[in-house]
Coordinates of C-alpha atoms and ligand atoms in Angstrom, one line a residue:
X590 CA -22.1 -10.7 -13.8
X591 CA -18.3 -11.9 -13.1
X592 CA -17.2 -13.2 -9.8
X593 CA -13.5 -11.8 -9.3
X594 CA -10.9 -13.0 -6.5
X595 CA -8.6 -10.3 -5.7
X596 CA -5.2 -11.9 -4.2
X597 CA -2.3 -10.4 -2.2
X598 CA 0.3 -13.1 -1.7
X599 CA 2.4 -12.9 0.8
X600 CA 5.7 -15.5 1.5
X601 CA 3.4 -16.9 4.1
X602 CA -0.1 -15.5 3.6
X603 CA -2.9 -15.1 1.4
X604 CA -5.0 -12.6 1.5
X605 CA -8.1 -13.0 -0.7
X606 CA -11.6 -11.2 -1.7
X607 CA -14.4 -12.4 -3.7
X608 CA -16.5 -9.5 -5.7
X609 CA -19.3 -9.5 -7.2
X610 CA -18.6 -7.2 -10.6
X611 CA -19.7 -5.2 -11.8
X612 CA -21.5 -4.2 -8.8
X613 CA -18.1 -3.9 -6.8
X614 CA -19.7 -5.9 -3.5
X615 CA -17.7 -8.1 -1.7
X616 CA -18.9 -11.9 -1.7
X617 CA -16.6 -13.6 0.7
X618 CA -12.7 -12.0 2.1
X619 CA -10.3 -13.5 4.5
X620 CA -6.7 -14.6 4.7
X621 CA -5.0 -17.6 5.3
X622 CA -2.1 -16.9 7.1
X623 CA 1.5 -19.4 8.7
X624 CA 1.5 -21.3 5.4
X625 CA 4.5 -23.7 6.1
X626 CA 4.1 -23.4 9.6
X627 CA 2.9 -26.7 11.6
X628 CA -0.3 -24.7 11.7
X629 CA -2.0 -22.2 9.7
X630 CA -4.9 -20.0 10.6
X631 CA -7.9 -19.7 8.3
X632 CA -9.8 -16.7 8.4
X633 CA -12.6 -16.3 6.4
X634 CA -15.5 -14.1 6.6
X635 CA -18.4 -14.0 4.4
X636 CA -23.0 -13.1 5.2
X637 CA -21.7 -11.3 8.2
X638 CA -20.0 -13.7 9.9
X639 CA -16.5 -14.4 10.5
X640 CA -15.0 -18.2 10.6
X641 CA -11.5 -19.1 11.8
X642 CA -9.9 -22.7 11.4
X643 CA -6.2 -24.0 12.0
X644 CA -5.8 -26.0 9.1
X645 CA -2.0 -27.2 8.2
X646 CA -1.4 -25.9 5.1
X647 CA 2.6 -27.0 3.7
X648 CA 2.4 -25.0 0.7
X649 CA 0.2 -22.2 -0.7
X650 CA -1.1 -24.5 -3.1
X651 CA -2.6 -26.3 -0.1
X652 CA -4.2 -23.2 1.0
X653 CA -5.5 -22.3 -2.6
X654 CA -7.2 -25.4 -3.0
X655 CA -8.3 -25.5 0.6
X656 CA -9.8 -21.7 -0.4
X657 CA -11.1 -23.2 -3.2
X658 CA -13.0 -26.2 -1.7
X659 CA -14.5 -24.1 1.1
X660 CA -16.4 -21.5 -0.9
X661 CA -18.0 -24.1 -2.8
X662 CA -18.5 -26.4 0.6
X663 CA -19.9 -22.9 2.6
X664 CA -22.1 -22.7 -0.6
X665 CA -20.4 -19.3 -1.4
X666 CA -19.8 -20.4 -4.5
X667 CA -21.8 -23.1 -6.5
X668 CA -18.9 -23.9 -8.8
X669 CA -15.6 -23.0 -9.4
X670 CA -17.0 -22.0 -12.8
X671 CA -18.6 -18.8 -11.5
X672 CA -14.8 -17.6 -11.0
X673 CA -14.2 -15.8 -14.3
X674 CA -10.7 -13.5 -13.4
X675 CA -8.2 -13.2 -10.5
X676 CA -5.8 -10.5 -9.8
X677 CA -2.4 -10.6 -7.9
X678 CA -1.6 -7.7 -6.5
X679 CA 2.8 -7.5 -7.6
X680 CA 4.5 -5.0 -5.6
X681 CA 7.3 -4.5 -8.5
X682 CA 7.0 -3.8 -12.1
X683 CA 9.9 -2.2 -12.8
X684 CA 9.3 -0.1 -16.2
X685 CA 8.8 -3.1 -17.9
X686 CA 4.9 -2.8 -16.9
X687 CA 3.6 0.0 -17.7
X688 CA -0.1 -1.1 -17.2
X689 CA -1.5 -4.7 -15.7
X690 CA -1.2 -7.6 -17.5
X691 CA -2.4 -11.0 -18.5
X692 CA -0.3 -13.3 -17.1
X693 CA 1.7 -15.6 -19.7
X694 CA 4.9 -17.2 -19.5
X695 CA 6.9 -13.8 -20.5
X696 CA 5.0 -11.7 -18.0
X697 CA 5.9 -14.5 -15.0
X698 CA 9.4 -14.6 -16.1
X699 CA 9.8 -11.0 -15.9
X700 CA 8.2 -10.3 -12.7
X701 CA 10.5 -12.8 -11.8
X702 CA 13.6 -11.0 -13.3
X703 CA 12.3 -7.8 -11.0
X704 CA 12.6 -9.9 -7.8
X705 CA 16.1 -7.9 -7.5
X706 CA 14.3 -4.5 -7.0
X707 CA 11.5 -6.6 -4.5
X708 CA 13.4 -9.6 -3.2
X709 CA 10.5 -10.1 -0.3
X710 CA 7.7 -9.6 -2.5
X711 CA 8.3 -10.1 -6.2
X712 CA 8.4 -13.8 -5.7
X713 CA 5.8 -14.8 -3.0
X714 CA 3.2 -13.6 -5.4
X715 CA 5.1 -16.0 -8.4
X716 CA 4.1 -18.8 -5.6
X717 CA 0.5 -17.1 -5.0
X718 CA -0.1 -16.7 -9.1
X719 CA 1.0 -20.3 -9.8
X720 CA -0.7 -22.0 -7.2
X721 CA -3.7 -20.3 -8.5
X722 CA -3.0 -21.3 -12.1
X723 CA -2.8 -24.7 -11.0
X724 CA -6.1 -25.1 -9.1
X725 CA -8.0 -22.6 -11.7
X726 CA -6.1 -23.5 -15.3
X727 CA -8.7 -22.1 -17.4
X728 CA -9.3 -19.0 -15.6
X729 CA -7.7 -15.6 -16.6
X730 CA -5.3 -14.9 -14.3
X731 CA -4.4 -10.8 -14.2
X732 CA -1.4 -8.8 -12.4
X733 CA -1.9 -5.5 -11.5
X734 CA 1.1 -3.6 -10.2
X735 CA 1.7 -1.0 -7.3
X736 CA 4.3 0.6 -9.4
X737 CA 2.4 1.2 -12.2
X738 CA 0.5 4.4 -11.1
X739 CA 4.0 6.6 -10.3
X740 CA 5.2 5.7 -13.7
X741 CA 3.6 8.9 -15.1
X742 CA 6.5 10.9 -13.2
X743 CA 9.1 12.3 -15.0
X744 CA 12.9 11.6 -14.9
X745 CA 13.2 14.5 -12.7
X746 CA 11.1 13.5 -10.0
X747 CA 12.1 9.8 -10.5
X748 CA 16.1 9.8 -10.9
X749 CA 18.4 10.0 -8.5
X750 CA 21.3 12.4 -8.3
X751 CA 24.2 9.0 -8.5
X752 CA 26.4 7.9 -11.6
X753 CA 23.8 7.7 -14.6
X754 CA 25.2 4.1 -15.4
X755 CA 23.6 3.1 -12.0
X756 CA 20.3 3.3 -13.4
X757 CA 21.1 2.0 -16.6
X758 CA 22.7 -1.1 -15.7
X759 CA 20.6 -1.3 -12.6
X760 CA 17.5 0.3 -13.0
X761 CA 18.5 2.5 -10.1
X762 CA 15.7 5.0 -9.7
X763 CA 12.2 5.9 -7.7
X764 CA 9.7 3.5 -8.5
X765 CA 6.9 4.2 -5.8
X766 CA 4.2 2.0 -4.4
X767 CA 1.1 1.5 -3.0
X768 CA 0.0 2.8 -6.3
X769 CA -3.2 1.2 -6.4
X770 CA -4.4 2.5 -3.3
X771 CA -3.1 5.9 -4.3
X772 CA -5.1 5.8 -7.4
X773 CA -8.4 4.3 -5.8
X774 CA -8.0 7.4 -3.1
X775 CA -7.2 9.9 -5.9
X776 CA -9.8 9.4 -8.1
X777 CA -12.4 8.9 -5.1
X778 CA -11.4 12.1 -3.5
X779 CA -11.7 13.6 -7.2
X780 CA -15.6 12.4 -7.1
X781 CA -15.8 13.9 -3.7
X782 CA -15.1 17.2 -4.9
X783 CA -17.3 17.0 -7.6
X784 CA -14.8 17.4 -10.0
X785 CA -13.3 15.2 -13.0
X786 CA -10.3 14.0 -11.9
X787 CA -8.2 15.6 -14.5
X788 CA -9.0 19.2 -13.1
X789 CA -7.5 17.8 -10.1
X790 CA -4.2 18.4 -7.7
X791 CA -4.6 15.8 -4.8
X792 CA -2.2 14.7 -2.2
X793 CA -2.8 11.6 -0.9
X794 CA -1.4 10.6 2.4
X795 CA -1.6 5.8 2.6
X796 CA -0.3 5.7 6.3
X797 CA -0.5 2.1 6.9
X798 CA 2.4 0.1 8.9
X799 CA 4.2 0.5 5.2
X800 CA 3.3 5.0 4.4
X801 CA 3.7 6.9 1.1
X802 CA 2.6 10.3 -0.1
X803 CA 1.5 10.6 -3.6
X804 CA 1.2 14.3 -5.5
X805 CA -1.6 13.4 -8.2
X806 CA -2.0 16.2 -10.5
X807 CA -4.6 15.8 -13.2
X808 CA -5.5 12.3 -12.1
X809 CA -1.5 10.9 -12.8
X810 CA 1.1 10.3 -9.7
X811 CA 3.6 13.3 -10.7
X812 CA 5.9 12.3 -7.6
X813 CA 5.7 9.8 -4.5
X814 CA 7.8 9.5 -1.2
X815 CA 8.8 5.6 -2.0
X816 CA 11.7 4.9 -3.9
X817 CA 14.0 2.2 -5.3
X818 CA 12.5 0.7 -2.4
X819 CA 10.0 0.9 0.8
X820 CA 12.1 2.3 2.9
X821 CA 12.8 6.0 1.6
X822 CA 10.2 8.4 2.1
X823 CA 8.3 9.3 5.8
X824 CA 8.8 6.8 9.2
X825 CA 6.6 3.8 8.8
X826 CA 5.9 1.2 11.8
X827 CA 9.2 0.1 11.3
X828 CA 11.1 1.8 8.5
X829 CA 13.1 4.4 9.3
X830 CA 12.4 6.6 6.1
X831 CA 15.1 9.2 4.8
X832 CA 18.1 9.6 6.1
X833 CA 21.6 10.7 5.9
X834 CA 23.0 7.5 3.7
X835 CA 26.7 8.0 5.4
X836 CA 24.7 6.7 8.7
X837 CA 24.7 3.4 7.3
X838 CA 28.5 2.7 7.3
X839 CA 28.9 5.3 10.3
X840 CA 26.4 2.6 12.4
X841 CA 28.1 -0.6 10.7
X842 CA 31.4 0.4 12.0
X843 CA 30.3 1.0 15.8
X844 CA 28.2 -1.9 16.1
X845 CA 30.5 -4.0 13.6
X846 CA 27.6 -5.1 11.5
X847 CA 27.8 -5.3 7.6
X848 CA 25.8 -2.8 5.0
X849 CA 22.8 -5.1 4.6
X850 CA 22.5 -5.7 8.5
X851 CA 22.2 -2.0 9.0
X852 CA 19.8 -1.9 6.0
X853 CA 18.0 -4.5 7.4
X854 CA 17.3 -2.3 11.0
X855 CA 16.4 0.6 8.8
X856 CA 13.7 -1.8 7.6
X857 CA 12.8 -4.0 10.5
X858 CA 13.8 -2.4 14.0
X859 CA 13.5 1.8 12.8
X860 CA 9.9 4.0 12.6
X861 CA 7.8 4.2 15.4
X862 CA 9.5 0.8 16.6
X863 CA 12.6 2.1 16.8
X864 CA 11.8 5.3 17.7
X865 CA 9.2 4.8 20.4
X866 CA 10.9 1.7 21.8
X867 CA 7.3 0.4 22.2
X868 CA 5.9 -1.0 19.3
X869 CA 5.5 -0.9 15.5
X870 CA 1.3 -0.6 16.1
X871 CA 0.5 3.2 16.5
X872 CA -2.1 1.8 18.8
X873 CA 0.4 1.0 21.4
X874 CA 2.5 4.0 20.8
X875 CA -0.7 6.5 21.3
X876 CA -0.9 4.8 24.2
X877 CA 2.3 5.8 25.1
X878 CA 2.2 9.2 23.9
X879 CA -1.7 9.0 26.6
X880 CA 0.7 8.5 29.3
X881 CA 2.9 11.2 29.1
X882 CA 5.7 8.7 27.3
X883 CA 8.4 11.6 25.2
X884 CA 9.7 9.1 23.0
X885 CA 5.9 8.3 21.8
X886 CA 5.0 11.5 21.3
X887 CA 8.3 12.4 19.9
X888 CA 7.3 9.7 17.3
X889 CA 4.2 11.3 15.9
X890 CA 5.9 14.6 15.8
X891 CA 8.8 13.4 13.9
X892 CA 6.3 11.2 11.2
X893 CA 4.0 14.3 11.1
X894 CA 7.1 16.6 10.2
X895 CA 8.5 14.8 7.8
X896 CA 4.9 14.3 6.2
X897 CA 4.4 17.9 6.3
X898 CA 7.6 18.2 4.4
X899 CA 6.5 16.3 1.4
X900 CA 2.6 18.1 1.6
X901 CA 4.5 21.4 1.7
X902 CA 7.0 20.8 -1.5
X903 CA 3.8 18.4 -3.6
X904 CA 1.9 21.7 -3.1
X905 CA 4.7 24.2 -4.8
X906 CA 5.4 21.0 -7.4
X907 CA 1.5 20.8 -8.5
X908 CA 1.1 24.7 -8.4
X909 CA -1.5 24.3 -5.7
X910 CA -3.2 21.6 -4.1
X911 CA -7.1 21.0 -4.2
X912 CA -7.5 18.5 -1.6
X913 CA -5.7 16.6 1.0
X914 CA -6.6 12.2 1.8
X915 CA -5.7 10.5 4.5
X916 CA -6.0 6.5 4.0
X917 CA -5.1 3.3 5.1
X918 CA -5.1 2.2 9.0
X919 CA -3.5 5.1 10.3
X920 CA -4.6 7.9 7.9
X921 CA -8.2 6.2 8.6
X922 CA -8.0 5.7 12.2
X923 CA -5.6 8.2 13.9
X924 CA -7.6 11.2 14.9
X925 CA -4.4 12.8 16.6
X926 CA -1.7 12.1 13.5
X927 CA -4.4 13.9 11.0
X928 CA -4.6 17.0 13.5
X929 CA -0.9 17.2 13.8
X930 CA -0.3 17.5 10.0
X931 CA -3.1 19.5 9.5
X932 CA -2.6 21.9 12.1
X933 CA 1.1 22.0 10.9
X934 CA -0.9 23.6 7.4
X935 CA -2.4 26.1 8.5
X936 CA 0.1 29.0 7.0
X937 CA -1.6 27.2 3.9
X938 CA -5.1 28.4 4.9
X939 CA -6.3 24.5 6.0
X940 CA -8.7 24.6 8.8
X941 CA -9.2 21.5 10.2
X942 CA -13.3 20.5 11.7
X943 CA -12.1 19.1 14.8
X944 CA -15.8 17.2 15.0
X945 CA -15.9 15.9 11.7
X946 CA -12.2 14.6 11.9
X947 CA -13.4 12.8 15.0
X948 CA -14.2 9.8 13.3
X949 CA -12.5 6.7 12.1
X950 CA -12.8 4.7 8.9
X951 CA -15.7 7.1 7.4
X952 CA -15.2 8.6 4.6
X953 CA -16.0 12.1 5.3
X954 CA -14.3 15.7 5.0
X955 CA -12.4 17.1 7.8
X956 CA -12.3 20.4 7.2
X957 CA -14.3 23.9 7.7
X958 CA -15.8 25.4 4.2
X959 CA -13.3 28.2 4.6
X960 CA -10.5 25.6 4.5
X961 CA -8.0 26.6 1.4
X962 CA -7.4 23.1 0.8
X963 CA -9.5 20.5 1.6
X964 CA -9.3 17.3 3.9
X965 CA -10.9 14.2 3.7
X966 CA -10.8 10.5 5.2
X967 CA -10.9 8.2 2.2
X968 CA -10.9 4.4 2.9
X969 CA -8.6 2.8 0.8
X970 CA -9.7 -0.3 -1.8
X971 CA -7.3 -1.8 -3.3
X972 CA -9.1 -5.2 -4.4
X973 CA -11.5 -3.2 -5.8
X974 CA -9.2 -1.8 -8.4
X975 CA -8.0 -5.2 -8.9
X976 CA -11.1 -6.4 -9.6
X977 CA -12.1 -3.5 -12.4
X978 CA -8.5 -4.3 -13.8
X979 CA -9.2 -8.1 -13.9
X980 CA -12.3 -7.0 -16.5
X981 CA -10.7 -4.1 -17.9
X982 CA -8.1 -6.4 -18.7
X983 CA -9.7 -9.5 -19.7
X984 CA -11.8 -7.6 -22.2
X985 CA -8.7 -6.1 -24.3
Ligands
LIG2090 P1 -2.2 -0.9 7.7 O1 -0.8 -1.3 7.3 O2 -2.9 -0.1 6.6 O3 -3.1 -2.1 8.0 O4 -2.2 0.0 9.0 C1 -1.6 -0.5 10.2 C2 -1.5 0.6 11.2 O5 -2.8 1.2 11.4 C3 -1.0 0.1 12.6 O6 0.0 1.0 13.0 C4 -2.3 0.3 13.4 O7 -2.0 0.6 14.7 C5 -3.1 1.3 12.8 N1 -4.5 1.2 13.1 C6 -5.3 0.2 12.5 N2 -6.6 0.3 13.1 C7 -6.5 1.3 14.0 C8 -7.4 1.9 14.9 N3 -8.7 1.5 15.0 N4 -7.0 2.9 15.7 C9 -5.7 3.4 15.6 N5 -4.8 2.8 14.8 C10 -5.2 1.9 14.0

C-alpha cells in the first residue's frame, strides 16, 4: 500500500489529494488558496467532512508544511513516512518530455527552460515541487505532464503552416493540454464500451473554464484543439479560441494597445466573458440564456459550433469515431451544451437519450442504442493518473 499526494500548483494555490494506491481512493483533498495574500483560505476535506481555515500563508512553503502538519495533527496521516510519492501536475513539457519523470536537478532546470512556452504555469509548479522537496527530502517526487499525451500526433497535425525556422529556433508548434484528463477519459470511455482501448476512435470533449477536444485513435491523442498555447482551439470561460490573427493588430491600432495587451484580452476578457458580457461561469450565463438574454445564448451557440467543427473534421481524420465524452465542469454538468452539440450530429446518425443526458456528474451514456456514435458523461480524474504515474514511475 502507498499513500500518493497528487499536486497542482498554482502561482497562488495548491491544490492537493491524498490516495490510497493501489486502490485509487481518495484519503484526504483540498486546496489552499491566496498564498501571499494577508490571508489564505484552507480548504480541506477529508471522512466526509469539509474544514475551512484562514491561515496566512507568505509562501507556498508555508502552506506545504502547514498541509503537512495538519494530516498528521487531523490524524489523517500517522507519519509523514506513510507518504511514499508526489506528483506535480506541469502544464509544459515541450518535446523534451516525452513521458513523466523523476524529478532531478536536469528535469527542474528544463521545465524551467519551458517557462517561455508556459510563462503562468511552468514556474508556479517549480515553487510547488520545491517547497515539497524541502518539507519531504526523501520522498520521490514525480512530474507528470499535460503535454505529454498529444505527443503521439504527427508533424502534420502538430506544425504550423509559418517559416519552418520558427519552430526550430522556437519550438513553435501545437503542443496540446489537458492531456491527462484526456487520457483518463479516453481510456475510461474505452472500458465503457467494452473494448480494448487500441480498437478505439474516441473524441473527447474537457469543457472546463480552460476546453480542449482531443481525437484519440487507438488509445494515442492523434490531434487536439490546444496549441502553442491555451488559447487556440474552441471559446473557453474566458479565451477567445481561434481567430483571424490579423484581428490582433487590427484591435491594437483602434484601441491603441500593444500585441501582448490584445493577447492578453483574448486570454482574460474573451469566451463566454467576453461574449456574454455576463460572466466567465456558464452558470451565470445559462442563466442569462433562461431569461431570454441573445448574447448568452448566442454564447453556447457559438462554443457549440465551433465544437462541432473539430467533432466533425476528428471524425473524417480517425476514419470514424466510436464514441463521443463529455468531461470536466461543463461537459459534466451542462445538460443544454451536450444537447446542442449533439443535436448538431445528428446527419452523423447520433441520437441523443434526452433522459439519460439529464444528469450531471454521472458517468453514464447519453445516447439511444441506435445512436451511430455513442455519447457518454465521463468524470474526469486527473490525480488519479498522477497517482498510477507516481508508482509506475517510481518503480522503473
Ligand atoms: P472546470 O474548469 O472544469 O472547473 O469547469 C468550470 C466550469 O464548469 C464553469 O463554467 C462552471 O460554470 C461549470 N460548472 C461547474 N459546475 C457546474 C454545475 N453544477 N452546473 C453547471 N455548470 C457547472
Amino acid at each position: 500500500m502507498a499513500k500518493i499526494m497528487a499536486i497542482n500548483a498554482g502561482s497562488s494555490s495548491i491544490k492537493f489529494q491524498l490516495l490510497d494506491m493501489p486502490a485509487e481512493t481518495v484519503i484526504a483533498s483540498g486546496v489552499m488558496e491566496r498564498i501571499g495574500l494577508a490571508t489564505g483560505i484552507f480548504t480541506l476535506k477529508f471522512d466526509g467532512k469539509k474544514e475551512e481555515t484562514n491561515p496566512v500563508l507568505p509562501t507556498h512553503a508555508e502552506g506545504v508544511e502547514l498541509l503537512l502538519h495538519t494530516l498528521i495533527e487531523k490524524g489523517i496521516l500517522k507519519s509523514l513516512d506513510e507518504i511514499t510519492g508526489v506528483g506535480h501536475r506541469v502544464v509544459q513539457g515541450g518535446e523534451y518530455f516525452q513521458d513523466s519523470a523523476l524529478i532531478d536537478d536536469e528535469a527542474l532546470a528544463k521545465i524551467d527552460k519551458l517557462k517561455d512556452l508556459a510563462p503562468l504555469h511552468n514556474p508556479a509548479h517549480i515553487i510547488g515541487i520545491k517547497a515539497f522537496q524541502k518539507a519531504l527530502p526523501n520522498v520521490a517526487q514525480v512530474a507528470v505532464f499535460d503535454t505529454v499525451f498529444h505527443q503521439t500526433m504527427s508533424p502534420e497535425c502538430y506544425m504550423y503552416a509559418t517559416p519552418y525556422e520558427w519552430y526550430e529556433n522556437y519550438g513553435v508548434r501545437k503542443y496540446g493540454a489537458h492531456g491527462t484528463s484526456h487520457q483518463y477519459v479516453s481510456q475510461r470511455t474505452a472500458e465503457l464500451l467494452g473494448k480494448d482501448a487500441k480498437d478505439t476512435k474516441i473524441i473527447v470533449c474537457h469543457l472546463g473554464n480552460g476546453a480542449s477536444i482531443c481525437a484519440v485513435k487507438g488509445g494515442k491523442s492523434i490531434d487536439t484543439s490546444m496549441g502553442l498555447t491555451p488559447l487556440e482551439g474552441i471559446p473557453m470561460g474566458t479565451r477567445s479560441g481561434n481567430l483571424d490573427p490579423t484581428i490582433v493588430s487590427f484591435i491594437a491600432e483602434k484601441e491603441n494597445l500593444s500585441a501582448s495587451q490584445v493577447v492578453n484580452i483574448l486570454n482574460k476578457k474573451s469566451g463566454y466573458l467576453g461574449m456574454s458580457g455576463r460572466s466567465n461561469d456558464a452558470r451565470d450565463v445559462t442563466l442569462g440564456m433562461d431569461e431570454g438574454d441573445y448574447r448568452c445564448k448566442l454564447t453556447f451557440d457559438v462554443q457549440a459550433k465551433r465544437i462541432v467543427d473539430y467533432i466533425a473534421s476528428y471524425y473524417v481524420l480517425m476514419g470514424g469515431c466510436d464514441a463521443i465524452a463529455f468531461t470536466a465542469g461543463m461537459g459534466e454538468n451542462l445538460i443544454h451544451l451536450r444537447k446542442n452539440i449533439l443535436d448538431r450530429l445528428t446527419v452523423l446518425g447520433v441520437k441523443l437519450d434526452e433522459e439519460a443526458n439529464n444528469v450531471r456528474a454521472v458517468e453514464r451514456e447519453i445516447t439511444t442504442k441506435d445512436s451511430a456514435i455513442k455519447a457518454f458523461i465521463v468524470p474526469t480524474n486527473e490525480e488519479v493518473m498522477i497517482a498510477r504515474d507516481v508508482i509506475r514511475i517510481t518503480n522503473k
